[in-house]
Amino acid sequence: MGIPKRVAIFVSGTGSLLEAMIPQKDELGIVLVLADRPCRGLEIARAAGIETELVKRTDFNPKRFDAERDVYTLRILQILIGCQIDLVAMAGFMTILHRVIFERGFKGRILNTHPALLPMFKGNHVVLDAILAGVKVTGCTVHVATEVRDEGPILAQKAVDVLPNDTVETLWERIKVVERVLYPKTILEYAATLK
Ligand code: GAR
């Protein structure tokens, strides 16, 4: 492989996917972890000596966030450009960004991992949705993110069986076990295709 791309990971929560990537952080080229709220993901990054940025959504008026999504997204774009980021990987990032980031500088350069087999089960609560739908198999999807949520070219998928007594917690954890391997592998493969 050539020179690693400069990769930013976007997090909002426990950051267990990020944590799983830490041993490979140099190979993956992770140079920045950005969060939309204080979270364990930021702590993991700091402990690993990775630069962090917190762009709090609450710095914007929550009632007017839809109207301010573009300003929020432009602030993130500035940070990415300042850090010379080539590729973004969202890992449990819970803010929907304005289309400007997908259309301009980072078109085709933002990846996402989703805890279901797209195009089935889009949106929030998809692990619960899979259980309620009674499906026997769900899984995870790594895809190129676009301005349309949970859409964009699918790069990789893995199935996970739904067991009779599964709760959201047990099923989601088994899905995450798969994501922790599939996501870094797919990021590396995708980064290698970028100029
Ligand atoms: C992962 O399962 C990821 O697919 C999901 O959040 C989890 C992050 O786990 N992403 C979404 O639901 C995005 N809509 P983590 O915080 O433990 O790394």
PDB file of C-alpha atoms and ligand atoms in Angstrom:
ATOM      1  CA  MET A   1       0.000   0.000   0.000  1.00  0.00           C
ATOM      2  CA  GLY A   2       1.104   3.581  -0.657  1.00  0.00           C
ATOM      3  CA  ILE A   3       1.180   6.455   1.819  1.00  0.00           C
ATOM      4  CA  PRO A   4      -1.779   6.125   4.221  1.00  0.00           C
ATOM      5  CA  LYS A   5      -4.542   8.631   3.635  1.00  0.00           C
ATOM      6  CA  ARG A   6      -5.231  11.122   6.423  1.00  0.00           C
ATOM      7  CA  VAL A   7      -8.380   9.769   8.015  1.00  0.00           C
ATOM      8  CA  ALA A   8     -10.812  11.410  10.439  1.00  0.00           C
ATOM      9  CA  ILE A   9     -13.173   9.286  12.519  1.00  0.00           C
ATOM     10  CA  PHE A  10     -16.476  10.902  13.572  1.00  0.00           C
ATOM     11  CA  VAL A  11     -18.014   9.635  16.835  1.00  0.00           C
ATOM     12  CA  SER A  12     -20.871  10.465  19.204  1.00  0.00           C
ATOM     13  CA  GLY A  13     -20.979   7.652  21.727  1.00  0.00           C
ATOM     14  CA  THR A  14     -19.124   4.786  23.314  1.00  0.00           C
ATOM     15  CA  GLY A  15     -16.629   4.647  20.472  1.00  0.00           C
ATOM     16  CA  SER A  16     -16.104   0.900  20.603  1.00  0.00           C
ATOM     17  CA  LEU A  17     -15.565   0.794  16.833  1.00  0.00           C
ATOM     18  CA  LEU A  18     -12.904   3.500  17.130  1.00  0.00           C
ATOM     19  CA  GLU A  19     -11.358   1.598  20.053  1.00  0.00           C
ATOM     20  CA  ALA A  20     -11.074  -1.505  17.891  1.00  0.00           C
ATOM     21  CA  MET A  21      -9.199   0.534  15.248  1.00  0.00           C
ATOM     22  CA  ILE A  22      -6.621   2.003  17.645  1.00  0.00           C
ATOM     23  CA  PRO A  23      -4.072  -0.831  17.258  1.00  0.00           C
ATOM     24  CA  GLN A  24      -4.190  -0.159  13.478  1.00  0.00           C
ATOM     25  CA  LYS A  25      -4.357   3.642  13.744  1.00  0.00           C
ATOM     26  CA  ASP A  26      -1.125   4.304  11.844  1.00  0.00           C
ATOM     27  CA  GLU A  27      -1.928   1.809   9.095  1.00  0.00           C
ATOM     28  CA  LEU A  28      -5.394   3.354   8.798  1.00  0.00           C
ATOM     29  CA  GLY A  29      -3.965   6.882   8.859  1.00  0.00           C
ATOM     30  CA  ILE A  30      -6.217   8.071  11.700  1.00  0.00           C
ATOM     31  CA  VAL A  31      -5.047  11.607  12.546  1.00  0.00           C
ATOM     32  CA  LEU A  32      -8.244  13.157  13.880  1.00  0.00           C
ATOM     33  CA  VAL A  33     -11.282  12.134  15.924  1.00  0.00           C
ATOM     34  CA  LEU A  34     -14.189  14.558  15.788  1.00  0.00           C
ATOM     35  CA  ALA A  35     -17.313  14.413  17.961  1.00  0.00           C
ATOM     36  CA  ASP A  36     -20.592  16.314  18.109  1.00  0.00           C
ATOM     37  CA  ARG A  37     -20.844  15.905  21.910  1.00  0.00           C
ATOM     38  CA  PRO A  38     -18.574  15.012  24.821  1.00  0.00           C
ATOM     39  CA  CYS A  39     -18.322  11.222  24.685  1.00  0.00           C
ATOM     40  CA  ARG A  40     -16.145   8.210  25.465  1.00  0.00           C
ATOM     41  CA  GLY A  41     -14.975   8.187  21.849  1.00  0.00           C
ATOM     42  CA  LEU A  42     -13.068  11.433  22.490  1.00  0.00           C
ATOM     43  CA  GLU A  43     -11.460   9.966  25.614  1.00  0.00           C
ATOM     44  CA  ILE A  44     -10.300   6.920  23.648  1.00  0.00           C
ATOM     45  CA  ALA A  45      -8.754   9.187  21.022  1.00  0.00           C
ATOM     46  CA  ARG A  46      -6.968  11.357  23.602  1.00  0.00           C
ATOM     47  CA  ALA A  47      -5.599   8.293  25.389  1.00  0.00           C
ATOM     48  CA  ALA A  48      -4.237   7.084  22.042  1.00  0.00           C
ATOM     49  CA  GLY A  49      -2.589  10.459  21.346  1.00  0.00           C
ATOM     50  CA  ILE A  50      -4.882  11.297  18.423  1.00  0.00           C
ATOM     51  CA  GLU A  51      -5.885  14.925  17.845  1.00  0.00           C
ATOM     52  CA  THR A  52      -9.517  15.583  18.777  1.00  0.00           C
ATOM     53  CA  GLU A  53     -12.122  18.185  17.875  1.00  0.00           C
ATOM     54  CA  LEU A  54     -15.442  18.721  19.601  1.00  0.00           C
ATOM     55  CA  VAL A  55     -17.997  20.589  17.512  1.00  0.00           C
ATOM     56  CA  LYS A  56     -20.941  20.645  19.880  1.00  0.00           C
ATOM     57  CA  ARG A  57     -24.344  20.697  18.350  1.00  0.00           C
ATOM     58  CA  THR A  58     -25.545  22.463  21.480  1.00  0.00           C
ATOM     59  CA  ASP A  59     -23.406  25.458  20.529  1.00  0.00           C
ATOM     60  CA  PHE A  60     -26.164  25.985  18.012  1.00  0.00           C
ATOM     61  CA  ASN A  61     -29.755  26.695  19.005  1.00  0.00           C
ATOM     62  CA  PRO A  62     -31.299  23.196  19.322  1.00  0.00           C
ATOM     63  CA  LYS A  63     -34.698  24.526  18.222  1.00  0.00           C
ATOM     64  CA  ARG A  64     -33.182  26.026  15.143  1.00  0.00           C
ATOM     65  CA  PHE A  65     -30.590  23.311  14.392  1.00  0.00           C
ATOM     66  CA  ASP A  66     -32.169  22.467  11.044  1.00  0.00           C
ATOM     67  CA  ALA A  67     -31.684  26.080  10.018  1.00  0.00           C
ATOM     68  CA  GLU A  68     -28.113  26.079  11.351  1.00  0.00           C
ATOM     69  CA  ARG A  69     -27.067  22.680   9.957  1.00  0.00           C
ATOM     70  CA  ASP A  70     -25.201  24.383   7.130  1.00  0.00           C
ATOM     71  CA  VAL A  71     -23.177  26.596   9.504  1.00  0.00           C
ATOM     72  CA  TYR A  72     -22.416  23.572  11.713  1.00  0.00           C
ATOM     73  CA  THR A  73     -21.327  21.555   8.700  1.00  0.00           C
ATOM     74  CA  LEU A  74     -19.157  24.378   7.359  1.00  0.00           C
ATOM     75  CA  ARG A  75     -17.364  24.523  10.709  1.00  0.00           C
ATOM     76  CA  ILE A  76     -16.586  20.819  10.369  1.00  0.00           C
ATOM     77  CA  LEU A  77     -15.464  21.293   6.757  1.00  0.00           C
ATOM     78  CA  GLN A  78     -13.026  23.995   7.878  1.00  0.00           C
ATOM     79  CA  ILE A  79     -11.526  21.624  10.456  1.00  0.00           C
ATOM     80  CA  LEU A  80     -11.173  18.816   7.895  1.00  0.00           C
ATOM     81  CA  ILE A  81      -9.491  21.112   5.401  1.00  0.00           C
ATOM     82  CA  GLY A  82      -7.226  22.543   8.141  1.00  0.00           C
ATOM     83  CA  CYS A  83      -6.125  18.994   9.077  1.00  0.00           C
ATOM     84  CA  GLN A  84      -5.692  18.019   5.403  1.00  0.00           C
ATOM     85  CA  ILE A  85      -8.086  15.106   5.821  1.00  0.00           C
ATOM     86  CA  ASP A  86      -8.556  12.823   2.792  1.00  0.00           C
ATOM     87  CA  LEU A  87     -11.233  10.489   4.115  1.00  0.00           C
ATOM     88  CA  VAL A  88     -13.873  10.574   6.857  1.00  0.00           C
ATOM     89  CA  ALA A  89     -15.255   7.455   8.536  1.00  0.00           C
ATOM     90  CA  MET A  90     -18.395   7.957  10.606  1.00  0.00           C
ATOM     91  CA  ALA A  91     -18.452   5.461  13.475  1.00  0.00           C
ATOM     92  CA  GLY A  92     -21.670   5.974  15.371  1.00  0.00           C
ATOM     93  CA  PHE A  93     -21.834   9.696  14.514  1.00  0.00           C
ATOM     94  CA  MET A  94     -25.374  10.833  15.270  1.00  0.00           C
ATOM     95  CA  THR A  95     -25.636  14.198  13.513  1.00  0.00           C
ATOM     96  CA  ILE A  96     -26.959  14.459   9.990  1.00  0.00           C
ATOM     97  CA  LEU A  97     -24.692  16.837   8.127  1.00  0.00           C
ATOM     98  CA  HIS A  98     -25.711  19.359   5.502  1.00  0.00           C
ATOM     99  CA  ARG A  99     -25.414  18.223   1.897  1.00  0.00           C
ATOM    100  CA  VAL A 100     -22.632  20.754   1.300  1.00  0.00           C
ATOM    101  CA  ILE A 101     -20.062  18.348   2.769  1.00  0.00           C
ATOM    102  CA  PHE A 102     -21.178  15.479   0.524  1.00  0.00           C
ATOM    103  CA  GLU A 103     -21.361  17.591  -2.622  1.00  0.00           C
ATOM    104  CA  ARG A 104     -18.220  19.688  -2.264  1.00  0.00           C
ATOM    105  CA  GLY A 105     -14.749  18.700  -1.066  1.00  0.00           C
ATOM    106  CA  PHE A 106     -15.669  15.338   0.461  1.00  0.00           C
ATOM    107  CA  LYS A 107     -17.824  13.847  -2.265  1.00  0.00           C
ATOM    108  CA  GLY A 108     -17.191  10.099  -2.185  1.00  0.00           C
ATOM    109  CA  ARG A 109     -14.844  10.566   0.776  1.00  0.00           C
ATOM    110  CA  ILE A 110     -17.203   9.980   3.689  1.00  0.00           C
ATOM    111  CA  LEU A 111     -17.890   6.399   4.770  1.00  0.00           C
ATOM    112  CA  ASN A 112     -20.468   5.131   7.222  1.00  0.00           C
ATOM    113  CA  THR A 113     -21.166   1.882   9.007  1.00  0.00           C
ATOM    114  CA  HIS A 114     -24.791   1.046   9.696  1.00  0.00           C
ATOM    115  CA  PRO A 115     -26.090  -1.709  12.011  1.00  0.00           C
ATOM    116  CA  ALA A 116     -28.431  -3.371   9.485  1.00  0.00           C
ATOM    117  CA  LEU A 117     -28.343  -4.837   6.006  1.00  0.00           C
ATOM    118  CA  LEU A 118     -29.171  -1.813   3.853  1.00  0.00           C
ATOM    119  CA  PRO A 119     -31.432  -1.065   2.073  1.00  0.00           C
ATOM    120  CA  MET A 120     -33.437  -2.736   4.846  1.00  0.00           C
ATOM    121  CA  PHE A 121     -33.910  -0.835   8.129  1.00  0.00           C
ATOM    122  CA  LYS A 122     -32.865   2.748   7.628  1.00  0.00           C
ATOM    123  CA  GLY A 123     -32.892   5.438  10.306  1.00  0.00           C
ATOM    124  CA  ASN A 124     -32.538   5.280  14.077  1.00  0.00           C
ATOM    125  CA  HIS A 125     -33.467   2.239  16.217  1.00  0.00           C
ATOM    126  CA  VAL A 126     -32.711  -0.185  13.382  1.00  0.00           C
ATOM    127  CA  VAL A 127     -31.638  -3.007  15.692  1.00  0.00           C
ATOM    128  CA  LEU A 128     -35.002  -2.783  17.459  1.00  0.00           C
ATOM    129  CA  ASP A 129     -36.753  -2.527  14.090  1.00  0.00           C
ATOM    130  CA  ALA A 130     -35.101  -5.774  12.944  1.00  0.00           C
ATOM    131  CA  ILE A 131     -36.218  -7.607  16.106  1.00  0.00           C
ATOM    132  CA  LEU A 132     -39.770  -6.243  15.836  1.00  0.00           C
ATOM    133  CA  ALA A 133     -39.941  -7.220  12.155  1.00  0.00           C
ATOM    134  CA  GLY A 134     -39.118 -10.815  13.130  1.00  0.00           C
ATOM    135  CA  VAL A 135     -36.289 -11.194  10.636  1.00  0.00           C
ATOM    136  CA  LYS A 136     -33.963 -14.152  11.222  1.00  0.00           C
ATOM    137  CA  VAL A 137     -30.948 -12.399   9.792  1.00  0.00           C
ATOM    138  CA  THR A 138     -29.749  -8.811  10.015  1.00  0.00           C
ATOM    139  CA  GLY A 139     -26.189  -7.476   9.967  1.00  0.00           C
ATOM    140  CA  CYS A 140     -24.130  -4.437   9.094  1.00  0.00           C
ATOM    141  CA  THR A 141     -23.343  -2.369   6.026  1.00  0.00           C
ATOM    142  CA  VAL A 142     -20.365  -0.185   5.192  1.00  0.00           C
ATOM    143  CA  HIS A 143     -21.275   2.347   2.528  1.00  0.00           C
ATOM    144  CA  VAL A 144     -20.233   5.610   0.980  1.00  0.00           C
ATOM    145  CA  ALA A 145     -22.345   8.284   2.656  1.00  0.00           C
ATOM    146  CA  THR A 146     -24.343  10.739   0.583  1.00  0.00           C
ATOM    147  CA  GLU A 147     -26.663  13.601   1.427  1.00  0.00           C
ATOM    148  CA  VAL A 148     -29.503  11.048   1.576  1.00  0.00           C
ATOM    149  CA  ARG A 149     -29.300   9.308   4.927  1.00  0.00           C
ATOM    150  CA  ASP A 150     -28.391   5.589   4.866  1.00  0.00           C
ATOM    151  CA  GLU A 151     -27.989   5.608   1.097  1.00  0.00           C
ATOM    152  CA  GLY A 152     -24.929   5.582  -1.128  1.00  0.00           C
ATOM    153  CA  PRO A 153     -22.892   2.813  -2.743  1.00  0.00           C
ATOM    154  CA  ILE A 154     -22.566  -0.272  -0.560  1.00  0.00           C
ATOM    155  CA  LEU A 155     -18.946  -1.348  -0.039  1.00  0.00           C
ATOM    156  CA  ALA A 156     -19.345  -4.340   2.281  1.00  0.00           C
ATOM    157  CA  GLN A 157     -21.977  -6.227   4.222  1.00  0.00           C
ATOM    158  CA  LYS A 158     -21.994  -9.080   6.720  1.00  0.00           C
ATOM    159  CA  ALA A 159     -24.967 -11.003   8.026  1.00  0.00           C
ATOM    160  CA  VAL A 160     -25.628 -11.648  11.714  1.00  0.00           C
ATOM    161  CA  ASP A 161     -28.234 -14.153  12.896  1.00  0.00           C
ATOM    162  CA  VAL A 162     -31.064 -12.885  15.083  1.00  0.00           C
ATOM    163  CA  LEU A 163     -31.461 -15.334  17.982  1.00  0.00           C
ATOM    164  CA  PRO A 164     -34.844 -16.123  19.571  1.00  0.00           C
ATOM    165  CA  ASN A 165     -34.106 -14.384  22.884  1.00  0.00           C
ATOM    166  CA  ASP A 166     -32.179 -11.438  21.499  1.00  0.00           C
ATOM    167  CA  THR A 167     -32.610  -8.020  23.052  1.00  0.00           C
ATOM    168  CA  VAL A 168     -31.441  -4.829  21.351  1.00  0.00           C
ATOM    169  CA  GLU A 169     -28.318  -4.955  23.530  1.00  0.00           C
ATOM    170  CA  THR A 170     -27.337  -8.568  22.781  1.00  0.00           C
ATOM    171  CA  LEU A 171     -28.027  -8.332  19.050  1.00  0.00           C
ATOM    172  CA  TRP A 172     -26.357  -4.926  18.639  1.00  0.00           C
ATOM    173  CA  GLU A 173     -23.251  -6.133  20.460  1.00  0.00           C
ATOM    174  CA  ARG A 174     -22.961  -9.147  18.081  1.00  0.00           C
ATOM    175  CA  ILE A 175     -23.379  -6.759  15.136  1.00  0.00           C
ATOM    176  CA  LYS A 176     -20.648  -4.509  16.550  1.00  0.00           C
ATOM    177  CA  VAL A 177     -18.293  -7.489  16.915  1.00  0.00           C
ATOM    178  CA  VAL A 178     -18.595  -7.897  13.132  1.00  0.00           C
ATOM    179  CA  GLU A 179     -18.320  -4.151  12.440  1.00  0.00           C
ATOM    180  CA  ARG A 180     -15.092  -3.918  14.454  1.00  0.00           C
ATOM    181  CA  VAL A 181     -13.412  -6.159  11.866  1.00  0.00           C
ATOM    182  CA  LEU A 182     -15.322  -5.249   8.695  1.00  0.00           C
ATOM    183  CA  TYR A 183     -15.106  -1.455   9.046  1.00  0.00           C
ATOM    184  CA  PRO A 184     -11.316  -1.012   9.324  1.00  0.00           C
ATOM    185  CA  LYS A 185     -10.782  -3.611   6.584  1.00  0.00           C
ATOM    186  CA  THR A 186     -13.179  -1.767   4.259  1.00  0.00           C
ATOM    187  CA  ILE A 187     -11.726   1.655   5.122  1.00  0.00           C
ATOM    188  CA  LEU A 188      -8.261   0.398   4.176  1.00  0.00           C
ATOM    189  CA  GLU A 189      -9.484  -1.130   0.917  1.00  0.00           C
ATOM    190  CA  TYR A 190     -11.424   2.010  -0.007  1.00  0.00           C
ATOM    191  CA  ALA A 191      -8.591   4.391   0.941  1.00  0.00           C
ATOM    192  CA  ALA A 192      -6.281   2.438  -1.367  1.00  0.00           C
ATOM    193  CA  THR A 193      -8.576   3.280  -4.310  1.00  0.00           C
ATOM    194  CA  LEU A 194      -8.444   7.038  -3.664  1.00  0.00           C
ATOM    195  CA  LYS A 195      -6.067   9.322  -5.507  1.00  0.00           C
TER     196      LYS A 195
HETATM  197  C1  GAR B   1     -22.353   1.036  15.426  1.00  0.00           C
HETATM  198  O1  GAR B   1     -23.150  -0.120  15.534  1.00  0.00           O
HETATM  199  C2  GAR B   1     -22.723   1.810  14.178  1.00  0.00           C
HETATM  200  O2  GAR B   1     -23.110   0.992  13.116  1.00  0.00           O
HETATM  201  C3  GAR B   1     -23.884   2.608  14.670  1.00  0.00           C
HETATM  202  O3  GAR B   1     -23.522   3.035  15.954  1.00  0.00           O
HETATM  203  C4  GAR B   1     -22.688   2.041  16.533  1.00  0.00           C
HETATM  204  C5  GAR B   1     -21.469   2.714  17.113  1.00  0.00           C
HETATM  205  O4  GAR B   1     -20.955   1.973  18.170  1.00  0.00           O
HETATM  206  N1  GAR B   1     -24.148   3.704  13.805  1.00  0.00           N
HETATM  207  C6  GAR B   1     -25.375   4.202  13.639  1.00  0.00           C
HETATM  208  O5  GAR B   1     -26.362   3.755  14.157  1.00  0.00           O
HETATM  209  C7  GAR B   1     -25.406   5.414  12.726  1.00  0.00           C
HETATM  210  N2  GAR B   1     -26.732   5.766  12.418  1.00  0.00           N
HETATM  211  P1  GAR B   1     -19.799   2.530  19.113  1.00  0.00           P
HETATM  212  O6  GAR B   1     -20.211   3.928  19.590  1.00  0.00           O
HETATM  213  O7  GAR B   1     -19.725   1.537  20.222  1.00  0.00           O
HETATM  214  O8  GAR B   1     -18.543   2.581  18.291  1.00  0.00           O
END
